[in-house]
Amino acid sequence: MTKYNGLLVVASLLAIMTVAGGCGGDESKNVSAPSGYTEVKFNSGRDAQAPRSLMPGVDEFSLVERLWSVMNGGIYIYVQGPDFSSVFFMQSEESALSVIIPNGTYSVFAIGYSGGNMGAPVKCGYGNNRSAITLDGHSQTISVVLNQPHCIAEGNAFSDPAFTINNADAFKRIVGVSCKNTVDIASASITSCQSTNAGNIASMRIALFPTVIITGQPLNIAPGVPVLASGCMNVSSGVSVVGPPVPVGPNNMGSMFFTKIDAFSNADCPGESFLRSYTFSKSLLGTFQPEIKLNNGTVISTDGVVRTKLTAPSTTNVFLRDP
């Protein structure tokens, strides 16, 4: 195991250990994966055997603990293949996760938050230096290094460049804008819905969900699994307070994270004032949505009625038209 020394200061590392399954694997190593599948284990790649003495009076092990415990807000791991893709959730960097994945060729990406309510700093990573990873039932270990530069410098792997920012947030922070349902938010001239154009949404919350996508089958949202969610974003005069940094998705990959925005008619997101959910099965900017589709930068529902619109000045402005 490599000693991570200075890497600890700027990056986190996940070790992805694939344990033998069926279909070409050594069956004597089979833990729980059926034939044709591989069990994949995710855990922290921190070197637990690091020397305990950094300098007189300094406990290096404690220092390592502090440096590594930076993704306590949760980590999403995205495994993308031609016929099977999934988003898995780890509650913190210190968590462990074991999943069963069909044998095949995959790309692996990850996004992590340091604090609750999708708090920054945000770090991103990819497995095997962005090369394809083949799961065939044989054991292997793949490293995923998480750092902030990966979020904005990987050719749209995590978010369209217009919606990224070169600081600890990595992604531009969400600002929700509420518009009356009579307002044509697809119009290029609409840059706000304040004052007389303000809608009835008084608060909103945004969340990313673990999912399983199998070619030819409906999208499956993993039930009972924790999700990354923002705090409640209250809306004043049609515009919410600045929310969390959220990846809006790339133009060139088709799918990343299932995103949902819940809208409420009262402040502080009380359940009894729920209006509706704006759902984005393949990220806010994803294509080929089951419920909504992308057209010239504006997301349009399948009934042809404009529901939401994204713009990217210093923040990601999400225009939400009332139900």
Short mmCIF file of C-alpha atoms in Angstrom, two decimals:
data_model
loop_
_atom_site.label_atom_id
_atom_site.label_comp_id
_atom_site.label_asym_id
_atom_site.label_seq_id
_atom_site.Cartn_x
_atom_site.Cartn_y
_atom_site.Cartn_z
CA MET A 1 0.00 0.00 0.00
CA THR A 2 1.39 3.39 -0.96
CA LYS A 3 2.26 5.97 1.68
CA TYR A 4 0.14 8.98 0.82
CA ASN A 5 2.20 11.68 2.59
CA GLY A 6 1.51 15.10 0.98
CA LEU A 7 -1.44 13.77 -1.02
CA LEU A 8 -3.47 13.78 2.17
CA VAL A 9 -3.54 17.55 2.29
CA VAL A 10 -5.24 18.03 -1.08
CA ALA A 11 -7.02 14.81 -1.87
CA SER A 12 -8.95 11.87 -0.54
CA LEU A 13 -8.65 8.38 -1.89
CA LEU A 14 -11.11 5.54 -2.21
CA ALA A 15 -9.92 2.01 -2.79
CA ILE A 16 -12.30 0.04 -4.97
CA MET A 17 -11.73 -3.65 -4.38
CA THR A 18 -13.52 -6.05 -6.70
CA VAL A 19 -13.98 -9.49 -5.21
CA ALA A 20 -14.25 -12.56 -7.39
CA GLY A 21 -17.66 -13.47 -8.71
CA GLY A 22 -18.80 -15.75 -11.50
CA CYS A 23 -18.28 -16.05 -15.23
CA GLY A 24 -14.55 -16.43 -15.60
CA GLY A 25 -13.63 -15.70 -12.00
CA ASP A 26 -12.02 -18.06 -9.54
CA GLU A 27 -15.12 -19.62 -7.93
CA SER A 28 -13.13 -20.49 -4.82
CA LYS A 29 -12.92 -16.76 -4.15
CA ASN A 30 -16.62 -16.17 -4.68
CA VAL A 31 -18.02 -14.28 -1.71
CA SER A 32 -21.61 -13.53 -2.62
CA ALA A 33 -21.76 -12.63 -6.31
CA PRO A 34 -23.70 -15.02 -8.57
CA SER A 35 -22.39 -16.19 -11.90
CA GLY A 36 -21.93 -13.29 -14.30
CA TYR A 37 -21.56 -10.70 -11.53
CA THR A 38 -18.76 -9.20 -9.45
CA GLU A 39 -18.92 -7.99 -5.88
CA VAL A 40 -17.35 -4.54 -5.66
CA LYS A 41 -16.24 -3.08 -2.35
CA PHE A 42 -15.64 0.61 -1.75
CA ASN A 43 -13.75 1.92 1.29
CA SER A 44 -11.22 4.53 2.34
CA GLY A 45 -7.75 4.07 0.86
CA ARG A 46 -6.09 5.71 3.85
CA ASP A 47 -2.91 3.94 4.96
CA ALA A 48 -3.76 2.84 8.50
CA GLN A 49 -0.12 1.87 9.12
CA ALA A 50 1.28 5.39 8.76
CA PRO A 51 4.02 6.19 11.32
CA ARG A 52 2.62 7.75 14.47
CA SER A 53 5.45 10.21 15.03
CA LEU A 54 5.59 13.23 12.70
CA MET A 55 7.73 15.45 14.94
CA PRO A 56 8.23 15.84 18.68
CA GLY A 57 4.86 16.44 20.31
CA VAL A 58 2.81 15.78 17.13
CA ASP A 59 0.73 12.65 16.68
CA GLU A 60 0.74 11.86 12.94
CA PHE A 61 -2.08 9.35 13.21
CA SER A 62 -4.36 12.07 14.57
CA LEU A 63 -3.19 14.40 11.81
CA VAL A 64 -3.99 11.76 9.19
CA GLU A 65 -7.45 11.32 10.72
CA ARG A 66 -8.14 15.04 10.44
CA LEU A 67 -6.84 15.32 6.90
CA TRP A 68 -8.79 12.32 5.68
CA SER A 69 -12.07 13.13 7.38
CA VAL A 70 -13.07 15.70 4.79
CA MET A 71 -15.88 13.90 2.96
CA ASN A 72 -18.23 13.42 5.90
CA GLY A 73 -21.15 14.93 3.98
CA GLY A 74 -21.40 11.86 1.74
CA ILE A 75 -19.88 10.46 -1.43
CA TYR A 76 -21.71 9.44 -4.60
CA ILE A 77 -19.96 6.80 -6.72
CA TYR A 78 -21.16 6.58 -10.32
CA VAL A 79 -20.49 3.36 -12.25
CA GLN A 80 -21.31 3.73 -15.95
CA GLY A 81 -21.53 0.92 -18.47
CA PRO A 82 -23.30 0.46 -21.81
CA ASP A 83 -26.10 -1.68 -20.37
CA PHE A 84 -25.93 -1.07 -16.61
CA SER A 85 -25.22 2.17 -14.76
CA SER A 86 -25.70 3.00 -11.12
CA VAL A 87 -25.10 5.70 -8.54
CA PHE A 88 -24.09 4.39 -5.11
CA PHE A 89 -24.00 6.40 -1.90
CA MET A 90 -21.46 6.30 0.92
CA GLN A 91 -22.47 8.31 3.99
CA SER A 92 -18.89 9.40 4.63
CA GLU A 93 -15.35 8.69 3.58
CA GLU A 94 -15.00 6.36 6.55
CA SER A 95 -17.96 4.23 5.43
CA ALA A 96 -17.69 0.96 3.56
CA LEU A 97 -19.94 -0.20 0.74
CA SER A 98 -20.35 -3.57 -0.99
CA VAL A 99 -22.44 -3.92 -4.16
CA ILE A 100 -23.06 -6.57 -6.81
CA ILE A 101 -22.52 -5.41 -10.40
CA PRO A 102 -22.99 -7.33 -13.67
CA ASN A 103 -19.70 -8.26 -15.30
CA GLY A 104 -18.74 -5.84 -18.04
CA THR A 105 -16.77 -2.72 -18.89
CA TYR A 106 -17.34 0.42 -16.83
CA SER A 107 -16.19 3.94 -16.08
CA VAL A 108 -16.12 4.95 -12.41
CA PHE A 109 -16.59 8.52 -11.11
CA ALA A 110 -17.18 9.97 -7.65
CA ILE A 111 -18.30 13.24 -6.07
CA GLY A 112 -17.95 13.96 -2.36
CA TYR A 113 -19.13 16.72 0.00
CA SER A 114 -17.30 17.70 3.17
CA GLY A 115 -20.32 18.71 5.23
CA GLY A 116 -24.03 18.16 5.70
CA ASN A 117 -26.64 19.73 3.42
CA MET A 118 -24.25 19.31 0.48
CA GLY A 119 -21.60 21.49 2.08
CA ALA A 120 -18.34 22.48 0.42
CA PRO A 121 -15.51 21.82 -0.19
CA VAL A 122 -16.54 19.49 -3.00
CA LYS A 123 -14.14 16.93 -4.47
CA CYS A 124 -14.37 14.66 -7.49
CA GLY A 125 -12.50 11.66 -8.79
CA TYR A 126 -12.44 8.91 -11.38
CA GLY A 127 -11.21 5.36 -11.40
CA ASN A 128 -8.28 3.89 -13.32
CA ASN A 129 -7.17 7.27 -14.68
CA ARG A 130 -10.45 7.50 -16.62
CA SER A 131 -9.64 4.30 -18.51
CA ALA A 132 -12.23 1.55 -18.85
CA ILE A 133 -12.51 -0.90 -15.96
CA THR A 134 -13.40 -4.50 -16.74
CA LEU A 135 -15.27 -6.55 -14.15
CA ASP A 136 -15.01 -10.27 -14.88
CA GLY A 137 -15.12 -11.87 -11.43
CA HIS A 138 -11.39 -11.55 -10.74
CA SER A 139 -10.07 -9.57 -7.78
CA GLN A 140 -8.57 -6.16 -8.45
CA THR A 141 -8.10 -2.86 -6.67
CA ILE A 142 -8.84 0.47 -8.36
CA SER A 143 -7.96 3.83 -6.84
CA VAL A 144 -10.23 6.86 -7.06
CA VAL A 145 -8.45 10.07 -6.00
CA LEU A 146 -10.86 12.81 -4.96
CA ASN A 147 -9.82 16.44 -5.31
CA GLN A 148 -11.31 19.76 -6.37
CA PRO A 149 -9.47 20.18 -9.71
CA HIS A 150 -10.97 16.93 -11.01
CA CYS A 151 -14.44 18.49 -10.80
CA ILE A 152 -13.67 21.15 -13.38
CA ALA A 153 -10.90 19.77 -15.57
CA GLU A 154 -12.11 16.43 -16.82
CA GLY A 155 -13.79 17.25 -20.11
CA ASN A 156 -17.37 17.54 -18.86
CA ALA A 157 -17.15 14.34 -16.83
CA PHE A 158 -18.99 15.93 -13.92
CA SER A 159 -20.62 19.14 -15.09
CA ASP A 160 -20.79 21.40 -18.10
CA PRO A 161 -17.86 23.87 -17.78
CA ALA A 162 -20.24 26.84 -17.80
CA PHE A 163 -21.61 25.60 -14.47
CA THR A 164 -18.28 24.96 -12.70
CA ILE A 165 -16.16 27.39 -10.69
CA ASN A 166 -12.51 27.31 -9.71
CA ASN A 167 -12.81 27.35 -5.94
CA ALA A 168 -13.71 24.94 -3.13
CA ASP A 169 -17.33 24.77 -4.32
CA ALA A 170 -16.22 23.25 -7.66
CA PHE A 171 -19.77 23.66 -8.99
CA LYS A 172 -21.64 26.96 -9.13
CA ARG A 173 -24.13 27.30 -6.31
CA ILE A 174 -27.82 26.86 -7.04
CA VAL A 175 -30.18 29.83 -6.89
CA GLY A 176 -33.83 28.90 -7.29
CA VAL A 177 -36.11 31.37 -9.06
CA SER A 178 -39.91 31.09 -8.81
CA CYS A 179 -41.96 32.31 -11.79
CA LYS A 180 -45.65 32.63 -12.46
CA ASN A 181 -47.05 29.93 -14.70
CA THR A 182 -47.95 32.60 -17.24
CA VAL A 183 -44.32 33.61 -17.70
CA ASP A 184 -42.47 32.24 -20.72
CA ILE A 185 -39.25 31.30 -18.95
CA ALA A 186 -37.87 29.88 -22.17
CA SER A 187 -37.57 33.42 -23.49
CA ALA A 188 -34.01 34.71 -23.62
CA SER A 189 -35.25 38.04 -22.28
CA ILE A 190 -36.37 36.47 -18.99
CA THR A 191 -33.47 36.81 -16.57
CA SER A 192 -35.47 36.98 -13.34
CA CYS A 193 -39.00 36.50 -12.05
CA GLN A 194 -38.98 39.06 -9.29
CA SER A 195 -41.68 41.57 -8.41
CA THR A 196 -44.81 41.19 -10.52
CA ASN A 197 -43.46 38.06 -12.25
CA ALA A 198 -42.67 36.20 -9.01
CA GLY A 199 -44.37 32.85 -8.62
CA ASN A 200 -45.96 31.23 -5.59
CA ILE A 201 -43.05 29.01 -4.55
CA ALA A 202 -41.97 30.13 -1.08
CA SER A 203 -39.26 27.55 -0.45
CA MET A 204 -37.51 24.64 -2.12
CA ARG A 205 -35.07 21.81 -1.45
CA ILE A 206 -32.74 20.07 -3.90
CA ALA A 207 -31.49 16.48 -3.61
CA LEU A 208 -29.38 13.90 -5.47
CA PHE A 209 -30.56 10.28 -5.43
CA PRO A 210 -28.85 6.88 -5.77
CA THR A 211 -30.16 5.12 -8.86
CA VAL A 212 -29.88 1.98 -10.96
CA ILE A 213 -30.22 2.25 -14.74
CA ILE A 214 -30.56 -0.92 -16.80
CA THR A 215 -30.98 -0.68 -20.56
CA GLY A 216 -34.60 -1.20 -21.55
CA GLN A 217 -35.94 -0.95 -17.99
CA PRO A 218 -37.42 1.94 -16.00
CA LEU A 219 -35.12 4.01 -13.84
CA ASN A 220 -34.93 2.58 -10.32
CA ILE A 221 -34.34 4.84 -7.32
CA ALA A 222 -32.82 2.81 -4.51
CA PRO A 223 -35.43 2.72 -1.72
CA GLY A 224 -34.47 3.58 1.83
CA VAL A 225 -30.96 4.71 0.91
CA PRO A 226 -29.75 8.05 2.33
CA VAL A 227 -29.58 10.91 -0.15
CA LEU A 228 -27.59 14.09 -0.39
CA ALA A 229 -29.99 16.99 0.14
CA SER A 230 -29.67 20.71 0.64
CA GLY A 231 -31.16 22.63 3.49
CA CYS A 232 -34.41 24.43 2.85
CA MET A 233 -33.98 27.38 0.48
CA ASN A 234 -36.51 30.12 1.23
CA VAL A 235 -37.63 32.31 -1.65
CA SER A 236 -37.94 36.07 -1.33
CA SER A 237 -39.47 38.15 -4.14
CA GLY A 238 -39.21 35.21 -6.51
CA VAL A 239 -35.54 34.37 -5.86
CA SER A 240 -34.20 31.91 -3.29
CA VAL A 241 -31.17 32.37 -1.12
CA VAL A 242 -27.99 30.94 -2.61
CA GLY A 243 -28.06 27.18 -2.16
CA PRO A 244 -25.44 24.42 -2.34
CA PRO A 245 -22.94 23.65 -5.12
CA VAL A 246 -24.59 21.04 -7.35
CA PRO A 247 -23.29 19.27 -10.48
CA VAL A 248 -25.75 19.98 -13.28
CA GLY A 249 -24.45 17.23 -15.51
CA PRO A 250 -22.48 17.12 -18.75
CA ASN A 251 -23.60 17.55 -22.33
CA ASN A 252 -21.53 14.64 -23.58
CA MET A 253 -22.26 11.73 -21.24
CA GLY A 254 -26.05 11.52 -21.10
CA SER A 255 -26.35 10.65 -17.42
CA MET A 256 -24.93 11.34 -13.99
CA PHE A 257 -27.11 11.99 -10.96
CA PHE A 258 -30.88 11.85 -10.53
CA THR A 259 -31.79 15.34 -9.27
CA LYS A 260 -35.05 16.42 -7.69
CA ILE A 261 -36.23 19.85 -6.56
CA ASP A 262 -39.21 19.92 -4.19
CA ALA A 263 -41.21 23.17 -4.16
CA PHE A 264 -43.40 24.43 -1.30
CA SER A 265 -45.95 27.24 -1.02
CA ASN A 266 -44.79 28.24 2.48
CA ALA A 267 -41.38 29.13 3.88
CA ASP A 268 -39.12 26.55 5.55
CA CYS A 269 -40.34 23.64 3.38
CA PRO A 270 -43.26 22.34 5.50
CA GLY A 271 -44.70 19.12 4.13
CA GLU A 272 -48.30 20.31 4.21
CA SER A 273 -47.45 23.12 1.73
CA PHE A 274 -45.80 20.84 -0.86
CA LEU A 275 -46.53 21.99 -4.41
CA ARG A 276 -44.68 19.58 -6.70
CA SER A 277 -41.35 17.99 -7.55
CA TYR A 278 -39.26 18.97 -10.53
CA THR A 279 -37.47 15.75 -11.49
CA PHE A 280 -34.36 15.36 -13.61
CA SER A 281 -33.53 11.69 -14.06
CA LYS A 282 -30.16 12.37 -15.70
CA SER A 283 -28.98 15.53 -13.96
CA LEU A 284 -30.26 19.07 -14.37
CA LEU A 285 -28.59 19.35 -17.78
CA GLY A 286 -28.87 15.71 -18.83
CA THR A 287 -30.35 14.54 -22.09
CA PHE A 288 -32.89 11.80 -22.87
CA GLN A 289 -35.00 12.44 -19.78
CA PRO A 290 -38.06 10.20 -19.31
CA GLU A 291 -40.02 13.18 -17.99
CA ILE A 292 -38.24 16.17 -19.46
CA LYS A 293 -35.93 16.84 -22.35
CA LEU A 294 -33.29 19.44 -23.19
CA ASN A 295 -33.92 21.92 -25.98
CA ASN A 296 -31.60 24.90 -26.58
CA GLY A 297 -30.60 25.15 -22.95
CA THR A 298 -34.17 24.98 -21.66
CA VAL A 299 -35.61 21.90 -20.02
CA ILE A 300 -39.08 21.14 -21.36
CA SER A 301 -41.50 18.56 -20.03
CA THR A 302 -42.92 15.92 -22.34
CA ASP A 303 -46.24 17.76 -22.43
CA GLY A 304 -44.41 20.66 -24.10
CA VAL A 305 -44.87 23.08 -21.19
CA VAL A 306 -41.70 24.80 -20.05
CA ARG A 307 -41.10 23.95 -16.38
CA THR A 308 -37.51 24.94 -15.72
CA LYS A 309 -34.63 26.85 -17.22
CA LEU A 310 -30.94 27.02 -16.29
CA THR A 311 -28.58 29.97 -16.65
CA ALA A 312 -24.99 30.18 -15.47
CA PRO A 313 -23.74 33.62 -14.43
CA SER A 314 -21.78 33.56 -11.14
CA THR A 315 -24.35 31.05 -9.86
CA THR A 316 -26.51 28.36 -11.45
CA ASN A 317 -29.92 29.99 -11.66
CA VAL A 318 -32.75 27.47 -11.87
CA PHE A 319 -36.02 29.04 -13.03
CA LEU A 320 -39.00 27.03 -11.76
CA ARG A 321 -42.43 27.72 -13.16
CA ASP A 322 -45.30 27.11 -10.78
CA PRO A 323 -47.34 23.90 -11.28
#
